[in-house]
Tab-separated table of C-alpha atoms and ligand atoms in Angstrom:
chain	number	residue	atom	x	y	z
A	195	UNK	CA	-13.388	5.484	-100.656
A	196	UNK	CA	-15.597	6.892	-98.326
A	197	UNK	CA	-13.894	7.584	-94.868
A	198	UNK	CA	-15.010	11.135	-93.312
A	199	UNK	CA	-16.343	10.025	-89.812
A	200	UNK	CA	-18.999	12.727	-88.636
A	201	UNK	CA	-17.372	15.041	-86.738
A	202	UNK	CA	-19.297	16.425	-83.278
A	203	UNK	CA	-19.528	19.957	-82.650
A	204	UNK	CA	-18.472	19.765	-79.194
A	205	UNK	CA	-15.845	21.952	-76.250
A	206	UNK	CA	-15.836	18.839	-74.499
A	207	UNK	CA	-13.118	19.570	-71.521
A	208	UNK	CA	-12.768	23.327	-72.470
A	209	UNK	CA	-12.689	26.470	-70.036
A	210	UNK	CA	-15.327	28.718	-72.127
A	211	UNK	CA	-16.193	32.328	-70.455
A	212	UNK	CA	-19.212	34.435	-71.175
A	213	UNK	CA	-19.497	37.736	-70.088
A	214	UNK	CA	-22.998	38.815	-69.334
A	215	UNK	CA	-23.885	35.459	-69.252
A	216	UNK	CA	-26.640	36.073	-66.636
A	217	UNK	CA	-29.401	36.758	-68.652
A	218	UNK	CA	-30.343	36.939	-72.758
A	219	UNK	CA	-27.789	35.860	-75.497
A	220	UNK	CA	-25.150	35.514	-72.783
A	221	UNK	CA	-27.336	33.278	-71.027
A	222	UNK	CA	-28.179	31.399	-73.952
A	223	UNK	CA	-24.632	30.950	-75.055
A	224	UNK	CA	-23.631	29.684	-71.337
A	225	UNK	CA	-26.385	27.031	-71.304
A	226	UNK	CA	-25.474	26.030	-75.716
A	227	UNK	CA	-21.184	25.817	-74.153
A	228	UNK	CA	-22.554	23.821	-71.096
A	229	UNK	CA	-24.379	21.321	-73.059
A	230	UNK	CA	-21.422	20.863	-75.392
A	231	UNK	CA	-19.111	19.663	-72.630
A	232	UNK	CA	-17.473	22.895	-71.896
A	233	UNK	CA	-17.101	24.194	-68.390
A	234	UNK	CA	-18.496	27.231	-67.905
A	235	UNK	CA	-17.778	31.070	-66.591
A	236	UNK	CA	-20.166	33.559	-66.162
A	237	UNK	CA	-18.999	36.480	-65.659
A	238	UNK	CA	-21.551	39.441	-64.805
A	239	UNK	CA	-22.844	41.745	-61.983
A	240	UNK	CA	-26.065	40.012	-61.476
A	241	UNK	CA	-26.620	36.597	-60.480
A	242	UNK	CA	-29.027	34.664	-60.770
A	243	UNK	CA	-30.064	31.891	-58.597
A	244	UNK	CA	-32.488	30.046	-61.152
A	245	UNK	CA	-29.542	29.025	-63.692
A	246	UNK	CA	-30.422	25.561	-64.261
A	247	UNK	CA	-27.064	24.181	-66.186
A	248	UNK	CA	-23.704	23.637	-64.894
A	249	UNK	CA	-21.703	26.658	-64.751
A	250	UNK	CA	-20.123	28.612	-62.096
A	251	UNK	CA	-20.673	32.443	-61.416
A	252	UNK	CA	-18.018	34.828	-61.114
A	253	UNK	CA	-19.521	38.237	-59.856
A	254	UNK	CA	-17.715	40.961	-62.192
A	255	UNK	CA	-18.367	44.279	-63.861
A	256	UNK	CA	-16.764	43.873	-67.102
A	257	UNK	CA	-16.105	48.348	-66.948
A	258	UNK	CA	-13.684	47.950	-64.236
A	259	UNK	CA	-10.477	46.015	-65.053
A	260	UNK	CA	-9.326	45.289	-61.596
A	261	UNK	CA	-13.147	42.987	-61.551
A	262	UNK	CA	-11.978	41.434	-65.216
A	263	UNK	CA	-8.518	40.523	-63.983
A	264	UNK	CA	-10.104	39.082	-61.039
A	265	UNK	CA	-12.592	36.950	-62.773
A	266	UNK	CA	-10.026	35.363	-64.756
A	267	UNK	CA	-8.275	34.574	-61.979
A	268	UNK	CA	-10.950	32.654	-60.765
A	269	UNK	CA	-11.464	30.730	-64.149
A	270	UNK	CA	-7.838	30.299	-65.426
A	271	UNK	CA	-6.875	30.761	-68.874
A	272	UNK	CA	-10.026	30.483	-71.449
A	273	UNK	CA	-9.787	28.140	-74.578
A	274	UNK	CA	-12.854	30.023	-75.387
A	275	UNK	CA	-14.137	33.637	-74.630
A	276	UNK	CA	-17.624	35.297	-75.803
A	277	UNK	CA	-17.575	38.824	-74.845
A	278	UNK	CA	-21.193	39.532	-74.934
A	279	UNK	CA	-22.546	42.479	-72.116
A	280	UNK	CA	-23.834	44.937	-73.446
A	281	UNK	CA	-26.588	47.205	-73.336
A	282	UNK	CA	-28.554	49.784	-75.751
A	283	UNK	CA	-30.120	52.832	-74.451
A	284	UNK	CA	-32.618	54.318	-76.908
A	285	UNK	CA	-32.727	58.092	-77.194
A	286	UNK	CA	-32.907	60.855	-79.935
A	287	UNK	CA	-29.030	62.300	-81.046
A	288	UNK	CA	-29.863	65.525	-79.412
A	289	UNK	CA	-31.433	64.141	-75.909
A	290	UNK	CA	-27.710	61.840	-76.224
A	291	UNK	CA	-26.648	63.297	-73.500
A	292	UNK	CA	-23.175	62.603	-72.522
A	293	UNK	CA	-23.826	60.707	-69.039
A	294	UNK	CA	-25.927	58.159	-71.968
A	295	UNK	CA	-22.906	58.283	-74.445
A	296	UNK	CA	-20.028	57.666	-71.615
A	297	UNK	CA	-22.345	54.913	-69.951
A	298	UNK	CA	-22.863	53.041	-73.935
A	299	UNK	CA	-18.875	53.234	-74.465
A	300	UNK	CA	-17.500	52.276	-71.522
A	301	UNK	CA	-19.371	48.699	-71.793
A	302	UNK	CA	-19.867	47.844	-75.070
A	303	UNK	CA	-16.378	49.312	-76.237
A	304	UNK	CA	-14.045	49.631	-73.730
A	305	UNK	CA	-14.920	47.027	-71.763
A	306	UNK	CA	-14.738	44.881	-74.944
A	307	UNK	CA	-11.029	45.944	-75.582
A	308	UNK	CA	-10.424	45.646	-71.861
A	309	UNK	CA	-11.611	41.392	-71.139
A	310	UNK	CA	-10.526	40.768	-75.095
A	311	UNK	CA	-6.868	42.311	-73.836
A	312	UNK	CA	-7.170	40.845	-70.516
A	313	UNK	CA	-7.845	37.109	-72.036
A	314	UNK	CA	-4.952	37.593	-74.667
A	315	UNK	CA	-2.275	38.365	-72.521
A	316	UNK	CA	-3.042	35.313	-70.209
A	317	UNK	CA	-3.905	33.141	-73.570
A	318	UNK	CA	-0.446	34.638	-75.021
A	319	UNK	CA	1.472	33.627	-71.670
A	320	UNK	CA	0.403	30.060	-71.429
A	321	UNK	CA	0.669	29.357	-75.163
A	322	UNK	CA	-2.891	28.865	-75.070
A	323	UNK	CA	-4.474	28.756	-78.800
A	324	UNK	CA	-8.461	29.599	-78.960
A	325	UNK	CA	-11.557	31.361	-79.973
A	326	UNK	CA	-12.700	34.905	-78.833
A	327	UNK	CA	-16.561	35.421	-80.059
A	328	UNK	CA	-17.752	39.303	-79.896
A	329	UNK	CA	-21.113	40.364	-79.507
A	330	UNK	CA	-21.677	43.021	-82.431
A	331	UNK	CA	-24.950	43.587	-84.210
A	332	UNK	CA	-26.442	44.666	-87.212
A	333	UNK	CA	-26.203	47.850	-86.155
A	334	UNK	CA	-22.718	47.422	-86.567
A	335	UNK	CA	-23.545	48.687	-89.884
A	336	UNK	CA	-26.736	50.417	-89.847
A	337	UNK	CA	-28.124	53.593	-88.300
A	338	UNK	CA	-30.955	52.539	-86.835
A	339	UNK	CA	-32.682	55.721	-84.950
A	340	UNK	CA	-32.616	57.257	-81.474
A	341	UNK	CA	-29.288	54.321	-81.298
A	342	UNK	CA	-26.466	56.752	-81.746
A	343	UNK	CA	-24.378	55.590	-79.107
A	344	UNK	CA	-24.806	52.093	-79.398
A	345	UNK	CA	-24.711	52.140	-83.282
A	346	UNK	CA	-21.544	53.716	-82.470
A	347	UNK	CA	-19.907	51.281	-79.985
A	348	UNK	CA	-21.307	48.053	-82.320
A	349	UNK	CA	-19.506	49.916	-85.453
A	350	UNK	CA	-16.360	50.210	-82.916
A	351	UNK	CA	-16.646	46.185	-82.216
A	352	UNK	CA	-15.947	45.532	-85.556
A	353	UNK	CA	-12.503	47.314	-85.208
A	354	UNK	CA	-11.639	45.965	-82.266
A	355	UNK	CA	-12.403	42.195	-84.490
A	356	UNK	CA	-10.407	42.737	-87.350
A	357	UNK	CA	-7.528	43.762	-85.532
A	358	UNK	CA	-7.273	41.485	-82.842
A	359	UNK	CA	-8.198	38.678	-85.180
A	360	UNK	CA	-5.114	40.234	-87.055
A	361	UNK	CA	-2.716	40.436	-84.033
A	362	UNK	CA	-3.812	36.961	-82.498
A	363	UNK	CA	-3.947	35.081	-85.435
A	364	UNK	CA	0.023	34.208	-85.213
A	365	UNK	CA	-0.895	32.578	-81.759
A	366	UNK	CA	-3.475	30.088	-82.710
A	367	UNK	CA	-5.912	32.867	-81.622
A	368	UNK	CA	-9.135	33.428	-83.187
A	369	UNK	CA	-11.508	36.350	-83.515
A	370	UNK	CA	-15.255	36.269	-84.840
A	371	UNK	CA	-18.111	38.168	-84.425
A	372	UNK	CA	-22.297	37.257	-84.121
A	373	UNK	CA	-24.072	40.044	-85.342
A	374	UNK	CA	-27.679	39.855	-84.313
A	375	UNK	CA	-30.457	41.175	-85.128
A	376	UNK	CA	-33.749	41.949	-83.109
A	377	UNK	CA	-33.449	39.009	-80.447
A	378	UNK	CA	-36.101	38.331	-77.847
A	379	UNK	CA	-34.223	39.518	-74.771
A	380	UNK	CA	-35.040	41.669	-71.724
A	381	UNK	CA	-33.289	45.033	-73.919
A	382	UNK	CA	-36.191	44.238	-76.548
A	383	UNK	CA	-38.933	42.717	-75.110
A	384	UNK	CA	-41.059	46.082	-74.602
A	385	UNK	CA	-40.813	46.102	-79.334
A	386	UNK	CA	-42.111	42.113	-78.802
A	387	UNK	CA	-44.729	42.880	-76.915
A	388	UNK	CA	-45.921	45.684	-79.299
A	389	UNK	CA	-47.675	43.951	-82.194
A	390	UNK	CA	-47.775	47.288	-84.811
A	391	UNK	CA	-44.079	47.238	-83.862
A	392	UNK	CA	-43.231	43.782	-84.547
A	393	UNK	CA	-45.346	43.559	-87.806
A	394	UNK	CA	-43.659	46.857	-89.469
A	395	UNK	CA	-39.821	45.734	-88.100
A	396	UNK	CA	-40.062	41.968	-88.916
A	397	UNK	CA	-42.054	43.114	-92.891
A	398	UNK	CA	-38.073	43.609	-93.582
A	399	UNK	CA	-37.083	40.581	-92.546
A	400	UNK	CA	-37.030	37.705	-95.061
A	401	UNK	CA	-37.480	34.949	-92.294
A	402	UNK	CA	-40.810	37.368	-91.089
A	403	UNK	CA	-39.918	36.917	-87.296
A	404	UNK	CA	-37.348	37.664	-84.546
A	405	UNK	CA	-34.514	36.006	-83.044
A	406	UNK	CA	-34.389	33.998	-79.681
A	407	UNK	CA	-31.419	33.929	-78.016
A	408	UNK	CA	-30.404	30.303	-78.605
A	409	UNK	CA	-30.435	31.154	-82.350
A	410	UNK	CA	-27.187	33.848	-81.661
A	411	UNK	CA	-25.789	31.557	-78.835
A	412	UNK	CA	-25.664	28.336	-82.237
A	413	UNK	CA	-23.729	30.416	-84.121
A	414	UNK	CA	-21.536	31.892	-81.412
A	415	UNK	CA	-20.748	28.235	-80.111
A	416	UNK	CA	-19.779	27.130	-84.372
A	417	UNK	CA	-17.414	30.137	-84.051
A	418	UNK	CA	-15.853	29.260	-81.173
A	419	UNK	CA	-15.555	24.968	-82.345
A	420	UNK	CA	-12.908	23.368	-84.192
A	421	UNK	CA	-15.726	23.844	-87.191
A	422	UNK	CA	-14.552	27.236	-87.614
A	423	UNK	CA	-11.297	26.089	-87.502
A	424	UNK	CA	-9.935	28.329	-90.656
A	425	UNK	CA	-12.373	31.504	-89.939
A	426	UNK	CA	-10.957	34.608	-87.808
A	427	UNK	CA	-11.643	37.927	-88.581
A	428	UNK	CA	-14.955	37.258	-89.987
A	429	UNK	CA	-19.047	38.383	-88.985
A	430	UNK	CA	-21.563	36.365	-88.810
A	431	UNK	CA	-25.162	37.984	-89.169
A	432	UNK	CA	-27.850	36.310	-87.420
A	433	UNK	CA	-30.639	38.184	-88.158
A	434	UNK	CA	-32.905	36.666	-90.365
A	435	UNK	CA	-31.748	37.958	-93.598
A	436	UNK	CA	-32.879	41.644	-92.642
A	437	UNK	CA	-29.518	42.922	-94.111
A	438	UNK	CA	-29.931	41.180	-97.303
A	439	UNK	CA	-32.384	43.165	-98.791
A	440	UNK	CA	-33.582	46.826	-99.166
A	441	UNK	CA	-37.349	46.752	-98.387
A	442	UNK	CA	-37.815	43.206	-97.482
A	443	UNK	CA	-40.137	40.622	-98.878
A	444	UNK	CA	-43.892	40.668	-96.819
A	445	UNK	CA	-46.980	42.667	-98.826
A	446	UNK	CA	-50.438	42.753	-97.369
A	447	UNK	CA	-51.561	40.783	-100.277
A	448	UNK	CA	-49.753	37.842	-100.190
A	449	UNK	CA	-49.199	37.791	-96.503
A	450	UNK	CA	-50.695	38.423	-93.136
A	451	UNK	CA	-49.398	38.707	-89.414
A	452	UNK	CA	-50.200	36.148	-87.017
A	453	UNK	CA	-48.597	35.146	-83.339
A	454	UNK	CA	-45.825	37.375	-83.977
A	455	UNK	CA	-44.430	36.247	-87.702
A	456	UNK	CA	-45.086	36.830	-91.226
A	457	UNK	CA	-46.689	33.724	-93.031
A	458	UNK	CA	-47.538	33.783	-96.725
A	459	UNK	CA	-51.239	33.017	-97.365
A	460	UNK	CA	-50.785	30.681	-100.344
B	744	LIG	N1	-31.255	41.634	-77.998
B	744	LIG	C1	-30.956	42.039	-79.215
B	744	LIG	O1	-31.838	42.233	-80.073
B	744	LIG	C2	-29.515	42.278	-79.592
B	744	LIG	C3	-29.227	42.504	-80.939
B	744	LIG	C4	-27.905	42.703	-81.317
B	744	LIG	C5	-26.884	42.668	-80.371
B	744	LIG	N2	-27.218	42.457	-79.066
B	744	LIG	C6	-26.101	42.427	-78.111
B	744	LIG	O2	-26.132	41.219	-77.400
B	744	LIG	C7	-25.492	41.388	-76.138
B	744	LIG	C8	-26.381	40.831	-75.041
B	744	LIG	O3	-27.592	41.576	-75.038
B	744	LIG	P1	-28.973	40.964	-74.504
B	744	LIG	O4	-30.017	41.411	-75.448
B	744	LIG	O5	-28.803	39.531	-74.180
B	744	LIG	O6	-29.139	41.850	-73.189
B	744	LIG	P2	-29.458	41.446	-71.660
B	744	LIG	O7	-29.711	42.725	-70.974
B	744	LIG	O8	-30.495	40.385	-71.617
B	744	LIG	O9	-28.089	40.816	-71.165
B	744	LIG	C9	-26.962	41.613	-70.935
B	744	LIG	C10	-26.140	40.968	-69.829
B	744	LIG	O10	-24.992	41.799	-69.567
B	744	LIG	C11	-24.859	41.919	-68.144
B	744	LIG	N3	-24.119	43.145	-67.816
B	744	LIG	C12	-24.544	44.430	-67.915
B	744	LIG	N4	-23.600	45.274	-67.470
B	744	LIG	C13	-22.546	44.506	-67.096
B	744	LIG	C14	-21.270	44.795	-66.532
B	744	LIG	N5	-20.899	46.055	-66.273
B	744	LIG	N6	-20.436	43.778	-66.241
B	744	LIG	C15	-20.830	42.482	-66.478
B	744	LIG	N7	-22.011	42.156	-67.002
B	744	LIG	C16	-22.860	43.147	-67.310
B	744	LIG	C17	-26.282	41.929	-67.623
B	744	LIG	O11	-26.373	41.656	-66.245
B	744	LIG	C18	-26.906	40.840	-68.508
B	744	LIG	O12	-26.733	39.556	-67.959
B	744	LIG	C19	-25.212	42.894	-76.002
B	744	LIG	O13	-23.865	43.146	-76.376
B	744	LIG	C20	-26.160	43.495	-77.035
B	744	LIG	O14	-25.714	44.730	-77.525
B	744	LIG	C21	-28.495	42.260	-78.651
């Protein structure tokens, strides 16, 4: 007999925090949690006035841990957390200086550690079971160049992952990763705009184009849902198959560039 009801995806009623929620994937992510019933922290050092979901803004730089322990304050416990600022800053190894390598760490990585430790402790002490989502990349992986530092700190993510997702596990805690690849956002917009760019990068991609931000937040959001219910410690690559394959699919002759994808001529 037939009697699986469909199930909704849905955080109806929970407290769901996204750090760097402002603008990007963050953004993205707070708008996906928002329309899935969730209520909604954003947690960043820019506002921005023009948010047009319901969520509420809690001004804090994720690199100091006085402004994380604050923030939570502010939002009480989290049922679901998405540790997402970030930034990359492109430069050769040897111009790395180590102002650039400092500056990469301290938010990608140790800020990471700091709200995932902050939001365990509090989860721990109310008893609280949930879903912690990182923000890692396919870079986590590769070494794509003149990204030493940030190649670095996504690599790092992935540790901090597998052993939270490890230590929290015996709580009801879980611990995922997205891993995106190229995503239109303000940190890549500049290789979007450039069309010999875009057609060389995305010839590697099996799906021909890049990412928008609601395509990482979907995936984040499943993560984070009682769909995932039996996946911690795990990545999920959103990236359009680029880490699938070697060289990639698109050749001149069966393919051609147009308004920014890869679409076979036959
Ligand atoms: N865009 C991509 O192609 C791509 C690919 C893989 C991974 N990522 C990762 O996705 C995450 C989001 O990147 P994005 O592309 O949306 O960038 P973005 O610059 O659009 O957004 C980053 C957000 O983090 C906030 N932020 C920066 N410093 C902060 C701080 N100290 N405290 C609190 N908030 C802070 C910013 O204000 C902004 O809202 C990052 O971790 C990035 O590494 C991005």
């Amino acid at each position: 007999m037939y009697i699986l009801k469909a199930m909704e995806l849905t955080l109806k009623g929970k407290t769901a925090v996204v750090t760097g929620g402002t603008h990007g994937i963050g953004r993205a992510m707070a708008r996906r949690l928002a329309a899935c019933g969730a209520h909604v922290f954003i947690f960043d050092i820019d506002a921005d006035d023009e948010i047009d979901f319901p969520c509420r803004y809690v001004r804090c730089d994720v690199t100091n841990r006085a402004s994380i322990e604050a923030a939570f304050d502010v939002s009480g416990v989290p049922d679901a957390l998405f540790i997402n600022a970030g930034t990359g800053i492109v430069k050769p190894l040897e111009e790395t200086t180590r102002e650039v390598w400092d500056k990469t760490i301290s938010l990608n990585l140790t800020a990471a550690f700091e709200t995932l430790q902050a939001a365990a402790a509090r989860m721990k002490a109310a008893k609280k079971p949930g879903a912690i989502v990182l923000t890692a990349s396919t870079n986590s992986y590769d070494g794509e160049e003149n990204l030493i530092a940030y190649n670095a700190t996504k690599a790092g993510v992935l540790g901090i992952l597998h052993t939270a997702a490890n230590e929290l596990g015996p709580y009801g805690i879980r611990v995922n990763s997205v891993n995106p690849g190229l995503i239109r956002t303000r940190l890549t917009q500049a290789a979007f705009d450039s069309p010999p760019v875009i057609k060389d990068y995305f010839r590697a991609i099996p799906m021909g184009r890049g990412g928008e931000p609601d395509e990482v937040a979907k995936a984040a959001i499943f993560l984070a849902s009682d769909w995932a219910s039996y996946i911690t410690g795990a990545t999920l690559l959103v990236d359009g198959g680029q880490l699938c394959c070697k060289f990639g699919p698109w050749k001149d002759t069966e393919a051609e560039f147009v308004e920014g994808h890869w679409r076979r001529l036959d």
